[in-house]
XYZ file of C-alpha atoms in Angstrom:
389
model
C 0.876 32.015 42.739
C 0.277 28.457 41.498
C 0.019 26.017 44.387
C -0.796 22.378 45.155
C -2.571 20.140 46.107
C -5.267 22.011 44.159
C -2.920 23.135 41.335
C -4.689 26.456 40.932
C -3.651 30.043 40.322
C -4.425 32.499 43.066
C -3.985 36.239 42.864
C -2.221 37.600 45.927
C -4.721 40.313 46.687
C -4.262 42.600 49.662
C -7.014 43.089 52.235
C -5.570 46.206 53.882
C -3.162 48.932 52.844
C -0.729 51.271 54.523
C 1.284 54.247 53.321
C 4.885 53.452 54.258
C 6.541 56.586 52.887
C 5.084 59.778 51.457
C 7.251 62.791 50.660
C 8.408 64.878 47.712
C 10.868 62.194 46.611
C 8.718 59.074 46.694
C 5.618 57.246 47.804
C 5.678 53.642 49.016
C 2.426 51.785 49.629
C 1.943 48.366 51.213
C -0.945 45.977 50.485
C -1.044 43.079 52.931
C -2.960 39.871 53.419
C -2.702 37.647 56.484
C -3.438 33.929 56.306
C -5.482 32.226 59.030
C -6.550 28.634 59.541
C -10.106 29.547 58.506
C -8.749 30.125 54.968
C -7.181 26.688 54.696
C -7.863 25.178 51.274
C -9.053 28.417 49.708
C -5.886 30.525 49.968
C -2.246 29.545 49.735
C -0.851 29.570 53.310
C 1.252 32.704 53.024
C 1.361 36.107 54.616
C 1.778 38.567 51.760
C 3.063 42.143 51.760
C 3.007 43.687 48.280
C 4.868 46.990 47.949
C 4.641 49.651 45.241
C 7.056 52.587 45.028
C 6.758 55.650 42.807
C 9.832 57.910 42.750
C 10.298 61.437 41.512
C 12.109 61.486 38.169
C 11.481 57.797 37.351
C 8.660 57.021 34.912
C 7.639 53.710 36.340
C 6.601 51.713 39.384
C 8.935 49.645 41.548
C 7.298 46.443 42.753
C 8.399 43.982 45.395
C 6.742 41.418 47.610
C 7.539 39.929 51.008
C 6.153 36.417 51.453
C 6.183 34.518 54.714
C 5.101 31.186 56.167
C 4.963 30.818 59.914
C 6.088 27.697 61.715
C 3.422 25.012 61.922
C 1.432 26.110 58.880
C -0.057 23.496 56.492
C 2.121 21.821 53.895
C 2.041 23.284 50.419
C 3.809 23.078 47.047
C 4.215 26.249 44.993
C 5.108 26.047 41.305
C 5.038 29.674 40.162
C 5.250 33.134 41.652
C 5.075 35.888 39.057
C 3.917 39.366 38.096
C 1.770 39.590 34.947
C 0.965 42.672 32.890
C -1.537 42.395 30.034
C -1.252 45.443 27.822
C -3.623 47.157 25.401
C -3.713 44.862 22.368
C -4.853 47.653 20.049
C -1.589 49.588 20.307
C 1.222 47.283 21.539
C 2.257 45.038 18.665
C 6.074 45.092 18.649
C 7.993 43.016 21.221
C 11.668 43.286 22.169
C 13.514 40.957 24.537
C 17.149 41.453 23.463
C 19.224 43.400 20.953
C 18.758 40.668 18.345
C 15.292 39.354 19.292
C 12.797 42.039 18.332
C 9.777 41.674 16.079
C 6.175 42.511 15.253
C 3.911 40.038 17.003
C 0.643 38.251 16.262
C -2.327 39.098 18.453
C -4.190 36.958 20.949
C -7.098 36.917 18.472
C -4.731 35.401 15.906
C -3.850 32.676 18.384
C -7.481 32.020 19.256
C -8.218 31.259 15.589
C -5.077 29.185 15.081
C -4.513 25.426 15.021
C -3.231 23.939 18.271
C -0.098 21.851 17.971
C 1.487 19.359 20.371
C 0.595 21.379 23.469
C -1.766 24.271 24.097
C 0.883 27.001 24.163
C 2.062 26.179 20.617
C -0.217 27.074 17.705
C 0.032 27.307 13.930
C -1.245 30.675 12.724
C -3.702 29.847 9.947
C -5.784 33.002 9.543
C -4.000 35.939 11.171
C -5.192 39.489 10.652
C -1.735 40.369 9.335
C -0.975 37.929 6.489
C 2.771 38.132 7.164
C 2.227 35.805 10.159
C 0.373 33.090 8.223
C 2.077 29.719 8.534
C 4.148 30.759 11.561
C 4.234 28.868 14.829
C 3.636 30.981 17.905
C 4.642 29.698 21.331
C 5.485 31.706 24.436
C 8.381 29.354 25.185
C 10.106 30.516 22.003
C 10.895 33.743 23.839
C 12.419 32.223 26.971
C 15.792 33.391 28.181
C 18.449 32.392 30.723
C 18.047 34.407 33.907
C 21.545 35.888 33.634
C 20.401 37.610 30.431
C 16.800 38.248 31.418
C 17.196 41.759 32.819
C 14.693 43.685 30.692
C 12.120 43.113 27.972
C 8.797 44.535 26.873
C 6.611 46.085 24.203
C 6.560 49.072 21.862
C 3.583 50.973 20.467
C 4.029 53.140 17.380
C 0.799 55.122 17.769
C 1.294 56.622 20.295
C 5.091 56.026 20.422
C 5.398 54.566 23.923
C 7.147 51.600 25.503
C 6.410 49.306 28.434
C 9.301 47.398 30.009
C 9.970 44.968 32.815
C 13.390 45.679 34.347
C 14.955 43.173 36.758
C 18.167 44.648 38.203
C 19.202 41.593 40.262
C 18.816 37.816 40.091
C 19.323 37.277 43.818
C 15.670 36.374 44.441
C 15.286 34.082 41.439
C 15.779 30.335 41.640
C 17.958 27.789 39.907
C 21.037 29.893 39.194
C 22.142 31.986 36.208
C 21.314 29.499 33.436
C 17.774 28.689 34.588
C 15.496 29.560 31.672
C 12.178 31.296 32.062
C 9.521 33.267 30.252
C 9.803 36.931 29.288
C 7.106 38.585 27.152
C 4.813 36.909 24.649
C 1.729 37.353 22.485
C -1.192 38.856 24.327
C 0.466 41.337 24.600
C 1.798 40.053 27.943
C 4.889 40.949 29.958
C 6.018 38.771 32.861
C 8.348 38.987 35.805
C 8.939 35.367 36.768
C 10.109 35.066 40.366
C 9.851 31.257 40.530
C 8.701 28.530 38.153
C 9.214 24.877 37.287
C 9.711 25.678 33.587
C 12.307 23.487 31.852
C 13.014 21.617 35.097
C 9.848 20.042 36.469
C 8.891 19.215 40.025
C 12.495 19.328 41.244
C 12.177 23.118 41.151
C 8.945 23.118 43.117
C 8.923 25.040 46.391
C 7.628 22.364 48.779
C 7.020 22.938 52.483
C 6.475 20.082 54.917
C 6.280 19.539 58.672
C 5.325 23.125 59.388
C 8.487 24.546 57.823
C 8.715 28.362 58.186
C 9.985 30.563 55.340
C 10.348 34.195 54.382
C 11.634 35.794 51.201
C 11.687 39.153 49.433
C 11.038 39.062 45.686
C 12.192 42.187 43.880
C 12.106 45.086 43.589
C 11.598 45.064 39.853
C 10.694 48.119 37.793
C 7.733 48.411 35.432
C 9.172 51.188 33.276
C 7.333 53.362 30.753
C 8.884 55.696 28.194
C 7.949 57.690 25.108
C 9.484 59.509 22.147
C 8.238 62.246 19.834
C 6.010 61.131 16.921
C 8.788 61.836 14.416
C 11.448 59.796 16.251
C 12.266 56.124 15.695
C 10.436 53.914 18.169
C 13.627 51.842 18.512
C 14.881 54.687 20.675
C 12.461 53.349 23.275
C 14.485 50.124 23.433
C 17.747 52.026 23.804
C 16.286 54.216 26.536
C 14.993 51.158 28.415
C 18.445 49.607 28.118
C 19.975 52.749 29.598
C 17.447 52.704 32.454
C 18.202 49.039 33.126
C 21.912 49.838 33.460
C 21.106 52.583 35.974
C 18.978 50.225 38.056
C 21.706 47.547 38.068
C 24.281 50.126 39.153
C 21.999 51.283 41.993
C 21.411 47.779 43.407
C 20.735 47.266 46.255
C 18.383 50.228 46.286
C 18.691 52.726 49.125
C 15.066 53.889 48.965
C 13.306 50.648 49.981
C 11.716 50.925 53.423
C 11.544 47.393 54.772
C 13.599 45.703 57.456
C 13.483 42.585 55.276
C 15.463 44.278 52.488
C 19.092 44.846 53.602
C 20.902 47.937 52.343
C 24.421 47.859 50.928
C 26.070 48.470 54.313
C 24.224 45.424 55.668
C 25.569 43.068 52.999
C 28.839 41.221 52.516
C 31.421 40.629 49.791
C 33.479 37.593 48.851
C 36.296 37.429 46.323
C 38.914 34.960 45.214
C 40.507 33.127 42.314
C 39.286 29.959 40.644
C 41.617 27.334 39.174
C 40.895 24.147 37.250
C 43.096 21.059 37.499
C 43.010 18.769 34.466
C 46.183 16.730 33.939
C 45.174 15.953 30.355
C 45.410 19.651 29.562
C 48.237 20.827 31.791
C 50.344 19.687 34.740
C 49.766 23.084 36.254
C 46.558 24.533 37.568
C 44.612 26.317 34.840
C 43.007 29.692 35.360
C 39.235 29.333 35.610
C 38.788 31.666 32.655
C 35.285 33.189 32.584
C 34.010 30.559 35.031
C 30.678 31.045 36.768
C 31.086 31.344 40.530
C 28.204 31.734 42.938
C 26.811 31.545 46.440
C 23.617 29.516 46.856
C 21.896 27.621 49.677
C 23.999 24.876 51.249
C 23.993 21.625 49.299
C 26.001 19.206 47.201
C 27.972 20.184 44.106
C 25.537 21.236 41.394
C 22.581 21.438 43.787
C 22.220 25.176 43.100
C 20.320 24.204 39.937
C 17.303 23.042 41.972
C 17.491 25.407 44.954
C 14.323 27.482 45.058
C 13.678 28.750 48.583
C 16.635 31.004 49.309
C 18.817 33.577 47.577
C 21.625 33.111 45.051
C 24.480 35.418 44.068
C 26.495 34.748 40.913
C 29.286 36.355 38.967
C 31.614 35.540 36.103
C 35.355 35.301 36.663
C 37.857 37.199 34.524
C 40.526 35.706 32.253
C 42.624 34.672 35.257
C 39.747 33.192 37.210
C 39.519 36.133 39.588
C 36.028 36.881 40.875
C 34.192 39.127 43.294
C 30.630 38.655 44.542
C 29.233 41.805 46.106
C 26.092 42.771 48.018
C 25.473 39.332 49.499
C 22.686 39.030 52.028
C 23.681 37.695 55.441
C 23.173 33.955 55.493
C 24.727 30.518 55.218
C 25.779 29.457 51.714
C 27.829 26.990 49.747
C 30.250 28.378 47.173
C 29.778 26.770 43.758
C 31.524 27.101 40.397
C 31.964 25.513 37.013
C 34.475 26.127 34.250
C 33.489 26.616 30.643
C 34.770 23.715 28.523
C 35.437 21.425 31.495
C 33.298 18.613 32.863
C 32.463 18.879 36.528
C 30.743 20.946 39.183
C 32.731 22.532 41.977
C 31.764 23.117 45.584
C 34.050 24.774 48.114
C 34.583 22.387 51.019
C 33.614 24.930 53.660
C 30.203 26.559 53.947
C 30.206 30.342 53.712
C 28.439 32.172 56.519
C 28.392 35.784 55.311
C 27.541 36.950 58.782
C 31.021 35.862 59.822
C 33.169 34.531 56.994
C 36.359 32.673 57.928
C 39.164 32.041 55.430
C 42.793 31.408 56.327
C 42.292 32.518 59.905
C 40.984 35.953 58.932
C 37.406 37.066 59.291
C 35.294 39.083 56.867
C 32.118 40.749 58.098
C 29.367 42.233 55.920
C 30.066 45.886 56.484
C 31.413 48.612 54.236
C 34.796 48.778 56.005
C 35.627 45.207 54.983
C 35.085 45.570 51.257
C 38.684 46.480 50.452
C 40.145 43.892 52.813
C 38.536 40.647 51.746
C 40.866 37.686 52.057
C 41.348 36.017 48.647
C 40.129 32.427 48.431
C 41.973 29.977 46.183
C 39.622 27.416 44.631
C 40.597 24.405 42.520
C 38.189 22.258 40.510
C 39.379 18.751 39.689
C 37.566 17.690 36.534
C 35.535 14.490 36.493
C 37.688 11.418 36.028
C 40.964 13.373 36.003
C 43.569 13.801 38.727
């Protein structure tokens, strides 16, 4: 965690541990740390519960963290919350973050002997060990990605042929909505899971707490996934296998094996669906289907405010060709419903707030239980574009 006023990184180390679950199917272990007033100034004022889960048949470790501030605690600003893995630089030299962004990478030693450019993260490689990198610019921000696409990335070793991947099956705990950009993997070799950051946005994205404001949030679970292939097989099969594993994790969300009262299961979550229209009299006298529009639930605020919301949860989806959308597995809470249409100027906010503990549309109520999923009242939404009636 990076926090102010000291602007320092602090590792969230546990001071005690507890075995939560231990059976033939899985092991879940908790590492906790409790903040007290005696630690003021030296530790970020948070109670921390870090969880690690190992499951039979899955070659990886699930990681999640429950963070909490109690009412009355000191004010604090937090810029970043992240998981960092630094891999063995002697074997991991090929990085992959998407189907079309995969390459051999320079080493940290190459960076250390490079020429710094406008800022410390950007360097010109002047004397790399591998001459193919000479004259290249290396910068971790070159490998950023929008959160909606940032669901897995990692590294490949050819000798031995193994892969290391960070899989993020849901964006609900991230901040700033689906088009917030953040870091993935970069030279080191380093792999990140960025839960929060001010990257590309600045202090508006900072998680600031004043006047003893309480807060609690679950980040994750994410999966640190490892795989391997036979020495004679193409190492690109590791990427394809990680992609397959990512799809399985997404399909299984929310996970049914997490043992925490702070992580609601699927039968404790709600669903909202509807149809989104756009009204632009310069295009048509009729309402236009919100084709492929982004529609989401985020903390209550003004239109467009979802871009700087950092403390709560967000749930986004993309409408179909006729503007129809469904948002599933929503945590109980109070949200605003936001949307924007591709190719149209303007941000939309539904006039009513959406309390998923007891949704009310058109006189009918929708509660977050499994029996309601097939009986959700459709919501008709219309965005009037800026300057048009």
